Coordinates of N, CA and C in Angstrom, one line a residue:
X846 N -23.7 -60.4 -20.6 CA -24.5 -60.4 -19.4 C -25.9 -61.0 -19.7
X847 N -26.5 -61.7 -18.8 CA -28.0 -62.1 -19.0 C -28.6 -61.1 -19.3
X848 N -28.7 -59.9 -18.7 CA -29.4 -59.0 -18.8 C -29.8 -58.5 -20.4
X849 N -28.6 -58.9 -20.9 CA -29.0 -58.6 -22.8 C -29.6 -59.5 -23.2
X850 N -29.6 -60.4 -22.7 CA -29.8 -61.6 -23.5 C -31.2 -61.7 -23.3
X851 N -32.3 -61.1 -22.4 CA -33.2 -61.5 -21.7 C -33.8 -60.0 -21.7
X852 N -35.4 -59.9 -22.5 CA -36.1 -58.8 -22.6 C -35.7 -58.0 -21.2
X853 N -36.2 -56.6 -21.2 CA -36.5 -55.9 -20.0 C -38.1 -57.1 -18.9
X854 N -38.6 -57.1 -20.0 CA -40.1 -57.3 -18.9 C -40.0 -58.4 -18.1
X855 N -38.8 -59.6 -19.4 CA -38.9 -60.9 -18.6 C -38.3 -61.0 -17.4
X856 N -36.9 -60.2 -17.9 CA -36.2 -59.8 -16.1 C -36.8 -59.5 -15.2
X857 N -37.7 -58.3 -15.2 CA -38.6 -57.8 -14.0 C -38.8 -59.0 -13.6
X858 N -39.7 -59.7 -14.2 CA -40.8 -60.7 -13.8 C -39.9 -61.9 -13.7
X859 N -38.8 -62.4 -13.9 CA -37.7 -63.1 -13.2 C -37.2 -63.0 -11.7
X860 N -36.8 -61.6 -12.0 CA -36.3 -60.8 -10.8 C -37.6 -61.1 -9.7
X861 N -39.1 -60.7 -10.1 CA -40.1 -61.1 -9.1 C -40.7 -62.8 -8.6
X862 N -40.2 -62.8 -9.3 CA -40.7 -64.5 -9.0 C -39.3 -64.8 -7.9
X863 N -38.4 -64.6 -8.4 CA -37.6 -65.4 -8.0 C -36.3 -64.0 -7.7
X864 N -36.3 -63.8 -6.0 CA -36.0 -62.9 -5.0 C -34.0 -63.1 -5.4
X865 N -33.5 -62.1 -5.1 CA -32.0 -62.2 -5.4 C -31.3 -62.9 -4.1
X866 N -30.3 -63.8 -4.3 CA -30.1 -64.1 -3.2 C -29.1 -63.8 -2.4
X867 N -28.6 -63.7 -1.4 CA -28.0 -62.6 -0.6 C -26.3 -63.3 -0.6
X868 N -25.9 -62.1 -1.3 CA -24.2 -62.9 -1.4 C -23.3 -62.9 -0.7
X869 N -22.6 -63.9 -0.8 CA -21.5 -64.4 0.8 C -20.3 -64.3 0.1
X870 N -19.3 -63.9 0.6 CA -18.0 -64.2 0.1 C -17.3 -65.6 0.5
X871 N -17.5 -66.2 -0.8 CA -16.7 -67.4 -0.5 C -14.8 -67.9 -0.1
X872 N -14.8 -68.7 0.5 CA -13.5 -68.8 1.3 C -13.3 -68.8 2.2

Protein backbone atom coordinates (compact mmCIF):
# COMPACT_ATOMS: atom_id res chain seq x y z
CA UNK A 1 0.00 0.00 0.00
CA UNK A 2 1.18 3.69 -0.43
CA UNK A 3 0.55 4.31 2.78
CA UNK A 4 3.87 2.33 3.84
CA UNK A 5 5.69 3.52 1.45
CA UNK A 6 5.04 7.23 2.28
CA UNK A 7 5.86 8.86 5.93
CA UNK A 8 2.76 9.45 8.21
CA UNK A 9 3.26 13.42 7.83
CA UNK A 10 3.75 13.34 4.04
CA UNK A 11 0.33 11.55 3.75
CA UNK A 12 -1.45 14.06 5.90
CA UNK A 13 -0.13 16.79 3.93
CA UNK A 14 -0.87 14.80 0.54
CA UNK A 15 -4.13 13.82 1.69
CA UNK A 16 -4.45 17.94 2.31
CA UNK A 17 -3.42 19.37 -0.64
CA UNK A 18 -4.92 17.10 -2.72
CA UNK A 19 -8.84 16.18 -1.48
CA UNK A 20 -9.89 12.26 -1.99
CA UNK A 21 -11.86 11.89 -4.83
CA UNK A 22 -15.35 10.56 -4.63
CA UNK A 23 -15.58 6.95 -6.00
CA UNK A 24 -17.98 5.69 -8.67
CA UNK A 25 -18.46 2.20 -9.55
CA UNK A 26 -17.30 1.61 -12.77
CA UNK A 27 -19.46 -0.31 -15.46
Amino acid sequence: MVERLVPEELWELFQRVVPPAPRRPQG
